[in-house]
Coordinates of C-alpha atoms in Angstrom, one line a residue:
M18 CA -4.4 -3.1 29.2
I19 CA -4.1 -0.7 26.1
Q20 CA -5.4 2.6 26.9
L21 CA -5.5 5.4 22.9
D22 CA -5.6 8.3 23.2
H23 CA -6.5 9.9 19.3
K24 CA -5.8 14.0 20.8
V25 CA -2.4 13.1 21.8
Y26 CA -2.0 12.7 17.8
N27 CA -4.1 14.7 16.1
A28 CA -6.0 12.0 14.7
P29 CA -9.8 12.1 14.8
G30 CA -9.7 8.5 15.3
I31 CA -6.9 5.7 15.6
L32 CA -7.4 2.0 15.7
L33 CA -5.0 -0.6 17.2
S34 CA -5.2 -4.6 16.2
V35 CA -2.8 -7.1 17.9
R36 CA -2.5 -10.9 17.9
K37 CA -0.3 -12.7 19.6
D38 CA 0.7 -16.0 18.9
K39 CA -3.2 -17.7 17.9
E40 CA -4.9 -15.5 20.8
K41 CA -8.3 -13.8 19.6
I42 CA -7.4 -10.2 18.6
S43 CA -7.2 -7.4 20.9
H44 CA -9.0 -3.8 19.2
F45 CA -8.8 -1.2 21.0
T46 CA -9.8 2.7 20.1
S47 CA -9.7 6.0 20.2
G48 CA -11.5 8.7 19.0
L49 CA -14.5 9.0 16.0
S50 CA -14.6 7.0 12.6
D51 CA -17.5 9.9 11.4
I52 CA -17.2 13.1 12.8
Q53 CA -19.9 14.9 11.3
K54 CA -22.3 12.1 12.4
N55 CA -20.0 11.7 16.2
I56 CA -19.3 7.7 14.6
P57 CA -17.3 6.5 16.8
I58 CA -14.0 4.3 15.6
E59 CA -14.9 0.3 15.3
P60 CA -12.6 -2.7 14.6
G61 CA -15.1 -4.1 11.9
Q62 CA -15.2 -0.8 9.6
L63 CA -12.9 -0.6 6.3
F64 CA -10.9 1.7 5.1
R65 CA -8.6 2.2 2.1
C66 CA -5.0 0.0 2.5
G67 CA -2.9 2.3 0.5
L68 CA 0.0 0.3 -0.3
I69 CA -0.1 -2.3 2.1
T70 CA -2.1 -3.7 -1.1
R71 CA 1.0 -4.5 -3.1
I72 CA 1.4 -7.4 -0.4
F73 CA -1.5 -8.6 -2.1
T74 CA 0.4 -8.5 -6.0
V75 CA 3.7 -10.4 -4.1
A76 CA 1.4 -13.1 -3.6
I77 CA -0.3 -13.9 -6.5
L78 CA 2.6 -13.9 -8.7
L79 CA 5.2 -15.9 -6.1
R80 CA 2.1 -18.1 -6.0
L81 CA 1.9 -18.1 -10.0
L82 CA 5.4 -18.8 -9.7
D83 CA 4.7 -21.7 -7.2
E84 CA 3.5 -23.6 -10.3
N85 CA 6.7 -22.4 -12.4
A86 CA 4.1 -20.0 -14.5
F87 CA 7.4 -17.9 -15.0
N88 CA 10.8 -16.3 -14.7
L89 CA 11.1 -14.4 -11.6
D90 CA 14.4 -13.0 -13.4
D91 CA 13.1 -12.7 -16.8
P92 CA 13.0 -9.3 -18.6
L93 CA 10.0 -7.8 -19.7
E94 CA 10.8 -8.6 -23.2
I95 CA 11.3 -11.5 -22.6
L96 CA 8.4 -13.0 -20.6
A97 CA 6.1 -10.9 -22.0
R98 CA 7.1 -12.6 -25.6
K99 CA 6.2 -15.8 -24.0
H100 CA 3.1 -14.8 -22.1
Q101 CA -0.1 -13.4 -23.8
Q102 CA -2.9 -14.3 -22.0
D103 CA -3.6 -10.8 -21.7
R104 CA -4.1 -10.9 -25.6
G105 CA -0.7 -9.2 -25.9
L106 CA -0.7 -6.0 -24.1
L107 CA 2.2 -5.9 -22.2
Q108 CA 4.0 -7.2 -25.0
V109 CA 2.2 -4.2 -26.8
L110 CA 3.1 -1.5 -24.0
V111 CA 7.5 -2.9 -22.8
M112 CA 7.1 -2.0 -27.5
Q113 CA 5.9 1.3 -26.5
Y114 CA 7.9 2.3 -23.7
P115 CA 11.0 1.1 -23.9
I116 CA 12.2 1.7 -20.6
L117 CA 10.5 -1.5 -19.4
K118 CA 12.6 -4.4 -21.5
P119 CA 15.5 -5.6 -19.0
I120 CA 13.3 -4.4 -16.6
S121 CA 12.8 -8.0 -14.2
V122 CA 9.8 -8.8 -12.4
R123 CA 12.2 -8.9 -8.8
E124 CA 13.3 -5.8 -10.2
L125 CA 9.7 -4.9 -10.0
L126 CA 8.7 -6.1 -6.7
N127 CA 11.9 -4.7 -4.9
N128 CA 12.4 -1.6 -6.3
T129 CA 14.8 -1.6 -7.2
S130 CA 14.1 -1.0 -11.8
G131 CA 15.4 2.8 -11.2
L132 CA 11.9 3.2 -13.4
P133 CA 10.1 6.9 -11.7
S134 CA 7.4 6.8 -9.8
F135 CA 4.5 8.4 -11.3
D136 CA 2.8 9.9 -8.6
K137 CA 6.2 12.0 -7.9
T138 CA 6.3 13.6 -11.5
I139 CA 4.7 17.3 -11.7
A140 CA 2.4 16.7 -15.0
Y141 CA 0.4 13.4 -13.2
N142 CA -0.6 16.0 -10.4
E143 CA -1.8 18.2 -12.4
I144 CA -4.6 16.3 -13.9
F145 CA -5.0 14.6 -10.0
F146 CA -5.8 18.1 -8.6
K147 CA -8.0 19.0 -11.8
K148 CA -9.8 15.4 -12.3
P149 CA -9.2 13.4 -8.3
L150 CA -11.8 11.2 -9.4
K151 CA -10.3 10.4 -12.9
I152 CA -10.0 7.0 -13.6
W153 CA -6.8 6.1 -15.2
Q154 CA -5.2 3.9 -18.2
V155 CA -2.1 2.6 -17.9
E156 CA -1.0 4.5 -20.5
N157 CA -1.5 7.3 -19.2
Y158 CA 0.6 5.9 -16.3
L159 CA 4.1 5.5 -19.1
D160 CA 3.5 8.6 -20.3
V161 CA 3.7 10.7 -17.7
I162 CA 7.2 9.1 -16.6
S163 CA 8.6 8.6 -20.7
G164 CA 9.7 11.4 -22.7
V165 CA 13.0 14.0 -22.2
D166 CA 10.7 16.5 -20.8
V167 CA 10.3 14.7 -17.7
R168 CA 9.1 17.1 -14.7
Y169 CA 9.1 16.0 -10.0
Q170 CA 8.0 17.1 -7.4
Y171 CA 10.9 19.7 -6.0
G172 CA 13.3 17.2 -3.7
Y173 CA 12.1 13.6 -5.5
E174 CA 15.2 12.2 -7.7
P175 CA 14.4 9.0 -9.9
G176 CA 15.6 5.7 -9.0
V177 CA 19.0 3.9 -10.4
R178 CA 18.6 0.5 -11.8
G179 CA 19.7 -1.7 -9.3
Y180 CA 18.8 0.5 -6.1
F181 CA 16.0 0.6 -3.4
R182 CA 14.0 3.5 -4.9
D183 CA 10.3 3.2 -3.4
S184 CA 8.3 3.4 -7.0
S185 CA 4.2 3.3 -7.4
T186 CA 4.9 2.5 -10.9
N187 CA 6.4 -0.5 -10.6
F188 CA 3.7 -2.6 -8.8
M189 CA 1.1 -1.2 -11.9
I190 CA 3.5 -2.8 -14.0
A191 CA 3.6 -6.0 -12.1
S192 CA -0.8 -6.0 -12.0
L193 CA -0.7 -6.1 -16.0
V194 CA 3.0 -9.4 -15.9
I195 CA -0.3 -11.1 -13.5
E196 CA -2.4 -10.9 -16.2
A197 CA -0.1 -11.5 -18.7
I198 CA 0.4 -14.9 -17.3
C199 CA -3.2 -16.1 -16.7
G200 CA -5.3 -14.5 -18.5
L201 CA -7.6 -12.9 -15.9
Q202 CA -8.1 -9.3 -14.4
T203 CA -6.0 -8.6 -11.6
S204 CA -9.0 -7.9 -10.0
E205 CA -10.3 -11.4 -10.5
M206 CA -6.7 -12.4 -9.2
M207 CA -6.9 -10.6 -5.5
R208 CA -10.5 -11.4 -5.3
E209 CA -9.6 -14.9 -5.9
L210 CA -6.9 -14.7 -3.5
F211 CA -9.4 -13.0 -0.7
R212 CA -12.2 -16.5 -1.4
E213 CA -9.7 -19.1 -1.0
F214 CA -7.8 -16.8 2.8
S215 CA -11.4 -15.9 4.0
L216 CA -10.5 -12.7 3.8
D217 CA -13.8 -12.3 3.3
E218 CA -14.7 -8.3 4.4
S219 CA -11.8 -7.2 2.0
Q220 CA -12.0 -5.2 -1.3
Y221 CA -10.2 -4.9 -4.6
L222 CA -11.8 -1.2 -6.0
S223 CA -11.9 -2.3 -10.3
H224 CA -10.6 0.9 -11.9
G225 CA -9.7 2.0 -8.3
V226 CA -12.9 3.6 -8.1
M227 CA -14.2 3.3 -4.4
E228 CA -18.1 1.4 -4.7
K229 CA -20.6 3.3 -2.8
K230 CA -21.8 0.0 -1.4
L231 CA -18.8 0.6 0.7
L232 CA -19.9 3.7 2.6
P233 CA -22.0 2.9 5.6
R234 CA -19.0 0.2 6.0
M235 CA -16.1 2.2 5.5
M236 CA -14.4 4.4 8.2
H237 CA -14.1 8.0 7.3
G238 CA -10.9 9.4 6.1
Y239 CA -9.5 13.1 6.3
L240 CA -7.1 14.9 4.3
P241 CA -5.6 17.9 6.9
I242 CA -6.0 21.4 4.7
S243 CA -2.2 21.9 5.1
H244 CA -1.8 18.4 3.0
P245 CA -0.5 19.5 -0.5
Y246 CA -2.6 17.4 -2.1
A247 CA -5.4 19.7 -0.3
A248 CA -5.4 21.6 -3.3
A249 CA -7.7 19.3 -5.1
F250 CA -10.2 19.2 -2.8
E251 CA -10.7 22.7 -1.2
N252 CA -14.7 22.7 -3.2
F253 CA -15.5 20.6 0.2
P254 CA -16.4 22.4 3.4
E255 CA -13.8 22.6 5.9
L256 CA -14.1 20.5 9.0
T257 CA -12.8 20.8 12.4
Y258 CA -12.1 17.9 15.5
N259 CA -10.9 16.5 18.5
G260 CA -12.7 20.2 20.1
N261 CA -9.9 22.5 18.3
K262 CA -10.5 25.5 15.6
E263 CA -6.8 24.8 14.4
L264 CA -7.5 21.1 13.3
C265 CA -9.0 21.6 10.1
A266 CA -9.2 18.6 7.2
Y267 CA -11.1 17.8 4.7
D268 CA -13.2 13.9 4.3
V269 CA -12.5 12.4 1.0
T270 CA -13.9 8.8 2.0
M271 CA -15.1 8.8 -1.9
A272 CA -13.8 11.7 -2.9
Y273 CA -11.0 10.2 -5.0
T274 CA -9.4 6.9 -7.2
V275 CA -6.6 5.2 -6.4
N276 CA -4.8 5.0 -8.8
G277 CA -1.9 2.4 -9.2
M278 CA -4.0 -0.9 -9.6
G279 CA -2.0 -3.2 -8.1
N280 CA -0.3 -0.9 -6.4
A281 CA -3.1 0.8 -3.2
A282 CA -6.3 -0.6 -4.8
S283 CA -7.9 -2.5 -1.4
V284 CA -10.0 -1.6 0.9
S285 CA -9.9 -4.5 4.5
T286 CA -9.7 -4.0 8.4
S287 CA -7.4 -4.4 10.5
S288 CA -8.4 -8.5 12.0
N289 CA -8.4 -9.1 8.1
L290 CA -4.9 -7.8 7.7
I291 CA -4.1 -9.7 10.2
R292 CA -5.7 -12.7 9.4
W293 CA -3.7 -11.9 6.3
M294 CA -0.4 -11.7 7.5
D295 CA -0.7 -14.5 9.6
Q296 CA -0.8 -16.8 6.7
L297 CA 2.1 -15.3 4.6
M298 CA 4.3 -15.5 8.1
N299 CA 3.0 -19.5 8.5
C300 CA 4.1 -20.1 4.8
Q301 CA 0.5 -20.8 4.6
V302 CA 0.3 -18.1 1.0
V303 CA 3.7 -19.0 -0.7
I304 CA 4.4 -22.9 0.0
N305 CA 8.0 -23.6 -2.7
N306 CA 9.2 -20.0 -3.1
F307 CA 8.4 -18.9 0.9
K308 CA 12.2 -17.7 1.3
Q309 CA 11.8 -14.9 -1.9
L310 CA 9.7 -13.0 -0.3
F311 CA 12.8 -11.7 2.2
T312 CA 15.1 -11.8 -0.7
G313 CA 15.5 -8.8 0.5
V314 CA 17.6 -5.0 -0.6
P315 CA 19.4 -3.3 1.8
I316 CA 18.6 0.5 2.2
R317 CA 20.7 3.2 3.6
R318 CA 21.5 2.4 7.2
E319 CA 19.6 5.3 8.6
S320 CA 21.8 4.8 12.4
R321 CA 23.7 1.9 13.9
E322 CA 21.1 0.3 15.7
Q323 CA 18.7 -0.2 12.9
Q324 CA 19.1 -2.0 9.1
D325 CA 16.7 -1.8 6.9
Y326 CA 15.5 -4.1 3.0
Y327 CA 13.0 -3.9 1.3
C328 CA 11.8 -7.7 0.4
L329 CA 9.6 -8.3 -1.7
G330 CA 6.8 -6.0 -1.3
F331 CA 7.3 -4.9 2.1
Y332 CA 10.1 -4.7 4.9
K333 CA 12.2 -6.0 7.2
S334 CA 13.5 -4.0 9.9
M335 CA 17.0 -5.2 12.5
T336 CA 16.1 -3.1 15.0
K337 CA 17.3 -3.3 18.4
S338 CA 14.6 -1.7 20.4
F339 CA 11.8 -3.7 18.9
G340 CA 14.1 -6.5 17.1
E341 CA 12.9 -8.0 13.4
I342 CA 10.1 -5.9 12.3
I343 CA 8.0 -7.7 9.1
W344 CA 5.8 -4.4 7.7
A345 CA 4.9 -2.2 5.2
A346 CA 2.8 0.4 5.4
G347 CA 0.2 2.8 3.5
N348 CA 0.1 6.4 3.8
S349 CA -2.8 7.2 1.5
L350 CA -5.2 10.2 0.9
G351 CA -7.3 10.2 4.0
Y352 CA -5.6 7.0 6.2
S353 CA -2.6 6.3 7.7
S354 CA -2.1 1.9 7.3
F355 CA 0.8 0.1 9.1
L356 CA 0.5 -3.5 9.5
G357 CA 3.3 -5.7 11.1
H358 CA 5.2 -9.0 12.4
S359 CA 7.3 -9.2 15.1
V360 CA 9.7 -12.4 14.1
Q361 CA 10.2 -12.7 18.1
K362 CA 7.1 -12.5 19.9
N363 CA 4.9 -13.5 16.9
I364 CA 3.0 -11.2 17.6
T365 CA 0.6 -9.1 14.4
F366 CA -0.7 -6.1 14.5
A367 CA -2.1 -3.7 12.1
L368 CA -2.7 0.1 12.9
I369 CA -5.0 2.3 11.9
T370 CA -5.7 6.3 11.9
N371 CA -7.8 8.0 9.3
I372 CA -6.4 11.3 8.8
S373 CA -3.0 11.9 6.3
R374 CA 0.5 11.8 7.5
L375 CA 3.4 12.9 5.3
H376 CA 5.1 10.3 6.9
F377 CA 4.3 6.8 7.9
G378 CA 6.5 3.7 8.3
L379 CA 8.4 2.3 11.1
H380 CA 10.5 5.2 11.8
S381 CA 8.3 7.7 11.9
E382 CA 8.1 9.5 15.0
G383 CA 4.5 9.5 17.3
L384 CA 2.3 7.2 17.0
I385 CA 3.8 4.0 15.3
P386 CA 7.2 3.6 18.2
D387 CA 4.8 4.8 20.6
M388 CA 1.9 1.9 19.8
L389 CA 5.2 -1.0 18.9
K390 CA 6.2 0.1 22.4
L391 CA 2.7 -0.5 24.2
I392 CA 2.6 -3.7 22.4
L393 CA 6.1 -5.1 21.7

């Protein structure tokens, strides 16, 4: 029996869900979903998936690739000319923003395009701080990364084409590729994917807007007042939790728009994410191009004990302590979520805490490695 203690990690609540082989999913919880109403965290509650959404986007594109609908390595300039089921929108954008022309879909999905991440620009952040509920259009994203006077957050360096650098812009463009190839909106393709694979509790947020009808089912998400984005919500009431006056946060469950389309605009449950990962790993989602999923680019080695790769929409880590782990993490405002699969032990797990972390990944200190030691 796994024992969790949310207070150890300064979190309002923690949910850990685990499945080994084909066994029933086991859930372990600690803490609260709603700190104002004293509602406990529960397995069936929805949460924002953040960058875990990317795996859905990749799956849609590789399923189209299974149908020979496009070439993964065609430059966007050629692809946009061949595929105009979106009434030529992608082609217009490629002509309007020439930086897109040489980039292939593979480079988008493995984060080697060299495109800067829109959310790392000063322009994006200035707008977000003023209007966190703003609905962004495609041109808005591309405008903030284009031109000669683009300024970035302190410490951020744009990537170089051919080398890994995480960028939310890549998956926003990837969602436009889906629409150009099949003529349906990404939201429609996502919902079709969820239906086909019985992800009945998963939702894709059109335009990134949280639907009010989902609120009763949501795990509430909290943003520490010390977070860099907290200034956007300073008119919200400050809440304390865990009986500690030093732990202050804003409830941002419905307070902002999830930008980036195919990058982050989904909500789900831990059970749905585990079901999805298991189907993906068992070659039930992508068939002919299953191996393409794991064609990763190496990331700078942090130590001799580990090597990380970024595949198509997720990470593959070769670790001394835990073996080979396939994983994705979604660190959105109000939520930190982690979805992982142990290749050697055939264990799939989802870890969610309802507070934002600045860093939340396999190699982050604290919560994730502690949970891995318990389940692996």
